[in-house]
Short mmCIF file of C-alpha atoms in Angstrom, two decimals:
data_model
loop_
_atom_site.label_atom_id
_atom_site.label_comp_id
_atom_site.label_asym_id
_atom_site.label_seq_id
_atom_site.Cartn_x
_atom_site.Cartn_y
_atom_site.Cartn_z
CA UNK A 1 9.55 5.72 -8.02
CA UNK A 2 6.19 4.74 -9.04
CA UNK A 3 6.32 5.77 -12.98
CA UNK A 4 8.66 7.39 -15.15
CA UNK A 5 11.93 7.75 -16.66
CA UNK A 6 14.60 9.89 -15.23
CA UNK A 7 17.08 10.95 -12.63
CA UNK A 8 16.36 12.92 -9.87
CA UNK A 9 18.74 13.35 -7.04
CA UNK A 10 18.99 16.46 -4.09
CA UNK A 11 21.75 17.97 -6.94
CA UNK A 12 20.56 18.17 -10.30
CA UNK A 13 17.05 16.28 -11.79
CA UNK A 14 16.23 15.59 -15.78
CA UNK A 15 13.44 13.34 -16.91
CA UNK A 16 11.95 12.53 -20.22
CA UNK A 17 8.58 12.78 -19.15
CA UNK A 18 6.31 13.20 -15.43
CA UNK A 19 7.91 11.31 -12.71
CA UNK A 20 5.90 9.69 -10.27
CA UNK A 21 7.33 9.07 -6.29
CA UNK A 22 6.32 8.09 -3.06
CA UNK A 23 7.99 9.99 -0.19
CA UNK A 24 8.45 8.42 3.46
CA UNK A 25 10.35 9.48 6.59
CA UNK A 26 10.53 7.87 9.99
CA UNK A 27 9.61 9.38 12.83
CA UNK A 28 9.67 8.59 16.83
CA UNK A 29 6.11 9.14 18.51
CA UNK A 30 7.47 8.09 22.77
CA UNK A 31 9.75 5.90 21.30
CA UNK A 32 7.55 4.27 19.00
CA UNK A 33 8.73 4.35 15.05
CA UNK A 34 6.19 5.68 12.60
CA UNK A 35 6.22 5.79 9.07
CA UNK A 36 4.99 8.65 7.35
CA UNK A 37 4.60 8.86 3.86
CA UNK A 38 3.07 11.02 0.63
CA UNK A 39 2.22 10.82 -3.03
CA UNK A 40 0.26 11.82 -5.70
CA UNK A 41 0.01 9.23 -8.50
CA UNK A 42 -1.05 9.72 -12.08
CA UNK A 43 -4.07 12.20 -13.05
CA UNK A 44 -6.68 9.71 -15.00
CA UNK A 45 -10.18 9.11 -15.57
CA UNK A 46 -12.10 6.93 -12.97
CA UNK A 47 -12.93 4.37 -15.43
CA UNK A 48 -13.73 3.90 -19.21
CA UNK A 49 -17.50 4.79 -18.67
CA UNK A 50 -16.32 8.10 -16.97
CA UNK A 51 -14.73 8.77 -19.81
CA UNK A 52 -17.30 7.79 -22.70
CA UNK A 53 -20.29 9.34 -20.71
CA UNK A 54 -17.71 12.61 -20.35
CA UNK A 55 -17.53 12.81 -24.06
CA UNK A 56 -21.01 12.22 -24.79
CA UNK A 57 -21.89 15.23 -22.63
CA UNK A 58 -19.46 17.44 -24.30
CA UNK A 59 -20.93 16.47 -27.67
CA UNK A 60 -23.99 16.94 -26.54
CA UNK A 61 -23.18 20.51 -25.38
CA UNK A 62 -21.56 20.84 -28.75
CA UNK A 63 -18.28 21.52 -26.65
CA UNK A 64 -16.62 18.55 -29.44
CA UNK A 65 -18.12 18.10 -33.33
CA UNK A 66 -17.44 14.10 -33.55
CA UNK A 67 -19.85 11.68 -31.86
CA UNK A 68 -16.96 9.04 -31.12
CA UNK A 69 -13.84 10.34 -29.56
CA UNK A 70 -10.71 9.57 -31.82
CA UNK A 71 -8.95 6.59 -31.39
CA UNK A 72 -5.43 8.54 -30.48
CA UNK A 73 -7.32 10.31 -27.61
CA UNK A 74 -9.14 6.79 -26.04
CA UNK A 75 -5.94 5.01 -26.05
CA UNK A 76 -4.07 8.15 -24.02
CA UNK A 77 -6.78 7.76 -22.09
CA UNK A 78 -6.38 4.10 -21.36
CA UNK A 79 -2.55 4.25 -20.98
CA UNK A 80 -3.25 7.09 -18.12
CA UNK A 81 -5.30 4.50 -16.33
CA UNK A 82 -3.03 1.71 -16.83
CA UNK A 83 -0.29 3.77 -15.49
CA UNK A 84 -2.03 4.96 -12.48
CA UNK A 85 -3.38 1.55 -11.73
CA UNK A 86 0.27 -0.20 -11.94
CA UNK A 87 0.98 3.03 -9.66
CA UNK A 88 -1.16 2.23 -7.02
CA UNK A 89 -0.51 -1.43 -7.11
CA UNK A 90 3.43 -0.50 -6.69
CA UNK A 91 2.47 1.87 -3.87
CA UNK A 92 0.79 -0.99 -2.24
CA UNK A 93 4.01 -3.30 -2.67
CA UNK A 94 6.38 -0.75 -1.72
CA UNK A 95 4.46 0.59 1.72
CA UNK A 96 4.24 -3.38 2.53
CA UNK A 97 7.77 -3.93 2.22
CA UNK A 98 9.39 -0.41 4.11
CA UNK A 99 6.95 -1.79 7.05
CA UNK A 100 8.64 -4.92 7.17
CA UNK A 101 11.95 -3.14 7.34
CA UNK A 102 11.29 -1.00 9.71
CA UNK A 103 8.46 -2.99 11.89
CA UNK A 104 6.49 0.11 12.09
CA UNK A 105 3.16 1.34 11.05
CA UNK A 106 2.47 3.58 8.21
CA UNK A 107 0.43 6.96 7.96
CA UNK A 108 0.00 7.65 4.26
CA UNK A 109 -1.46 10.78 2.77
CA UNK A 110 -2.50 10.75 -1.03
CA UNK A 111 -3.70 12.43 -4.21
CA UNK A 112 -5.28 9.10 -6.12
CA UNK A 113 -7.20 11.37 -8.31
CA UNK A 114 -9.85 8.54 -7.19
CA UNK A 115 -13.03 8.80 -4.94
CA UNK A 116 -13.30 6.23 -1.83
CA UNK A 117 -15.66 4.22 -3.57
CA UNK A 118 -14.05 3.57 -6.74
CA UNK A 119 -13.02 0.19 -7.16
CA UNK A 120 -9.25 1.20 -7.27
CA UNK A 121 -9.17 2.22 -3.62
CA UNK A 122 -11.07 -0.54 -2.63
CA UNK A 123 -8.04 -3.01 -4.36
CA UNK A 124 -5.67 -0.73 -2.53
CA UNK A 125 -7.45 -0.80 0.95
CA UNK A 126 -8.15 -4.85 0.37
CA UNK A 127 -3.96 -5.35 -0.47
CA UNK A 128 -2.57 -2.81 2.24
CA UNK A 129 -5.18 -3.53 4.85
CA UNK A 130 -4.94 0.80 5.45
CA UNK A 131 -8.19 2.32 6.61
CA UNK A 132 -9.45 5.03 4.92
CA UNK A 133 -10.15 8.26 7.48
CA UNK A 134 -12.80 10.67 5.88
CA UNK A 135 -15.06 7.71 4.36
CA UNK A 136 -14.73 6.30 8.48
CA UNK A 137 -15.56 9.48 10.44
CA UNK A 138 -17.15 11.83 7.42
CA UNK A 139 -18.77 9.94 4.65
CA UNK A 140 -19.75 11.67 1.63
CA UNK A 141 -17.50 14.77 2.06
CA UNK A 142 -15.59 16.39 -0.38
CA UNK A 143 -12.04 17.75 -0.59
CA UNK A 144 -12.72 18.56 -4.53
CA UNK A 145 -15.60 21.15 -4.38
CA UNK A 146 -16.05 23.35 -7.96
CA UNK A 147 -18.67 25.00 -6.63
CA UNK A 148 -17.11 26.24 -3.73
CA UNK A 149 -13.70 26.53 -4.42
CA UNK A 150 -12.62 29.50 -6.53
CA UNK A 151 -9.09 28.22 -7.08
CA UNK A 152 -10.78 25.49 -9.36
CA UNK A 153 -11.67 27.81 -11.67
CA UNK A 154 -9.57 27.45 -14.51
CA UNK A 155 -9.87 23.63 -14.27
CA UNK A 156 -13.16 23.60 -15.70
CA UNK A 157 -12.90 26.20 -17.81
CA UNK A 158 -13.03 24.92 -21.22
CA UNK A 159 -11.46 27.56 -22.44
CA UNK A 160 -7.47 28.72 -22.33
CA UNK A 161 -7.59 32.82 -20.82
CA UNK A 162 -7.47 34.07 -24.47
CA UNK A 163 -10.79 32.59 -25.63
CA UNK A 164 -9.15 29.94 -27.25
CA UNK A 165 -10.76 26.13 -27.20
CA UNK A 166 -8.71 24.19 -25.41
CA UNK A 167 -7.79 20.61 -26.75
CA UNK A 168 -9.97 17.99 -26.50
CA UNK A 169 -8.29 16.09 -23.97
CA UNK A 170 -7.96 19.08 -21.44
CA UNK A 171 -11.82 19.50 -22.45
CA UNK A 172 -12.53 16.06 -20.73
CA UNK A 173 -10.00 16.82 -18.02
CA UNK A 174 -12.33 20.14 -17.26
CA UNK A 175 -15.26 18.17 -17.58
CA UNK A 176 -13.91 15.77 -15.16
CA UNK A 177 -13.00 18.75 -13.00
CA UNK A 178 -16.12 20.12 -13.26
CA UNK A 179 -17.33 16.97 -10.79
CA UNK A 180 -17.60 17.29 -6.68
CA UNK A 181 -15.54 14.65 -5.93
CA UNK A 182 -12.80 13.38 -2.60
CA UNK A 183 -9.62 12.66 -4.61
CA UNK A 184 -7.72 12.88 -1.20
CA UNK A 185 -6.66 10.44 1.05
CA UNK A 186 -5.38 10.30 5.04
CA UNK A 187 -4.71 6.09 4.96
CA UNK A 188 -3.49 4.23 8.10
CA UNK A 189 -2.34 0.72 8.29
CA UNK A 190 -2.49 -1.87 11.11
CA UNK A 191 -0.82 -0.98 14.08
CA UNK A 192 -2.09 2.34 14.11
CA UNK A 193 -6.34 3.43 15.14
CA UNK A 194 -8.28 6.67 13.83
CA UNK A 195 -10.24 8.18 16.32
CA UNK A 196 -11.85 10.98 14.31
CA UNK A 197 -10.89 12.22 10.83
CA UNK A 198 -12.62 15.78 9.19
CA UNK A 199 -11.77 18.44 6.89
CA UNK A 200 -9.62 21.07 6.95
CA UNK A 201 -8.24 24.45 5.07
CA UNK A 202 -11.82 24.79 3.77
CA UNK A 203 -12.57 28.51 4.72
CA UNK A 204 -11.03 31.63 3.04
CA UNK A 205 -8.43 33.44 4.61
CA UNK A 206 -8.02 37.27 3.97
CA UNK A 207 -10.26 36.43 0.45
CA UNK A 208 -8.32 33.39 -0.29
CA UNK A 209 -8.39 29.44 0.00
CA UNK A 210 -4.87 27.47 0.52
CA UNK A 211 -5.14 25.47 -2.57
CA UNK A 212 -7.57 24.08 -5.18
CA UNK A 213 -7.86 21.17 -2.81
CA UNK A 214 -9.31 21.18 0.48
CA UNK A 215 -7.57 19.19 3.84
CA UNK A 216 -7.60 16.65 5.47
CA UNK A 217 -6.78 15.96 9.29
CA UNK A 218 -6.90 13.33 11.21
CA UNK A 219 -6.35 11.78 15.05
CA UNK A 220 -4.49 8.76 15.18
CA UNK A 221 -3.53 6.95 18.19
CA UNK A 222 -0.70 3.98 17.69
CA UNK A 223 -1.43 0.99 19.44
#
């Protein structure tokens, strides 16, 4: 468990509010024991100039009245990020220790809700060691694309369906959304070496696109 409070077990769950995990298995590749694991931590701004320059711009678009968000909405905003920080910092702490346990290398693929470059990741990748495939083998692509992606469309709509406003955090959020961006992760720690690393899931089939996200694969080979 990375955040939250709550029970969830393979019979019954209940929780007071989101619950955040990390999932792993172990699997055999010719004998060799690899550890494969998943997550998607907290959804959160980038930083607190992401978040002042987002509400500048919806002010200026006269999307919000007030100049200076309200103090309620900056300190949700800061608890989100302290949350997913102490998230990623757990997830760094946790990986570390099932590799000791096991003696096996780790393939890790994430949501951070955070672009390679953001100072975040780079804490992760400088704790864990893990190298970071798309940044390696395909800098600069996305797996966040508004543009192209039609499934993002009620993101960064500002709007709910019936024309209402939404609030004025899920304004930011859509503002946020509203930014080409590579949220998604394929990480691999020592022990293991990427060999080439690209997108995936990217194209319509039959008219639609497999998720408001696009792919990522990767070729690993364990050393």
């Amino acid at each position: 468990r990375l955040s939250g409070t709550g029970v969830v077990t393979n019979w019954c769950s209940f929780q007071l509010g989101p619950l955040r995990w990390v999932l792993a298995g172990l699997v055999q590749v010719r004998d060799r024991p690899v550890i494969v694991a998943t997550t998607h931590v907290s959804y959160s701004f980038p930083s607190k100039e992401s978040f002042r320059i987002g509400w500048a711009e919806l002010h200026d678009r006269a999307v919000v009245k007030h100049r200076e968000p309200p103090r309620w909405l900056v300190r949700m905003a800061k608890d989100n990020d302290d949350v997913r920080d102490k998230e990623l910092q757990r997830l760094a702490i946790w990986l570390r220790r099932l590799q000791d346990k096991h003696q096996a290398p780790v393939i890790l693929g994430a949501d951070f809700n955070l672009d390679p470059e953001t100072p975040q990741v780079a804490d992760f990748l400088a704790t864990s060691q893990f190298v970071n495939a798309l940044p390696q083998f395909a800098p600069g692509m996305l797996t966040w694309d508004p543009a192209g992606n039609d499934n993002i469309a009620f993101d960064v709509d500002h709007r709910w369906p019936d024309g209402e406003d939404k609030p004025a955090f899920l304004q930011l959020m859509a503002w946020l959304d509203s930014i080409p961006q590579c949220p998604d992760h394929v990480l691999v720690s020592p022990g293991l070496t990427l060999t080439d690393a690209g997108r995936a899931f990217d194209r319509h089939h039959e008219g639609t696109l497999a998720s408001d996200h696009y792919g990522i694969w990767a070729d690993v080979v364990i050393e």
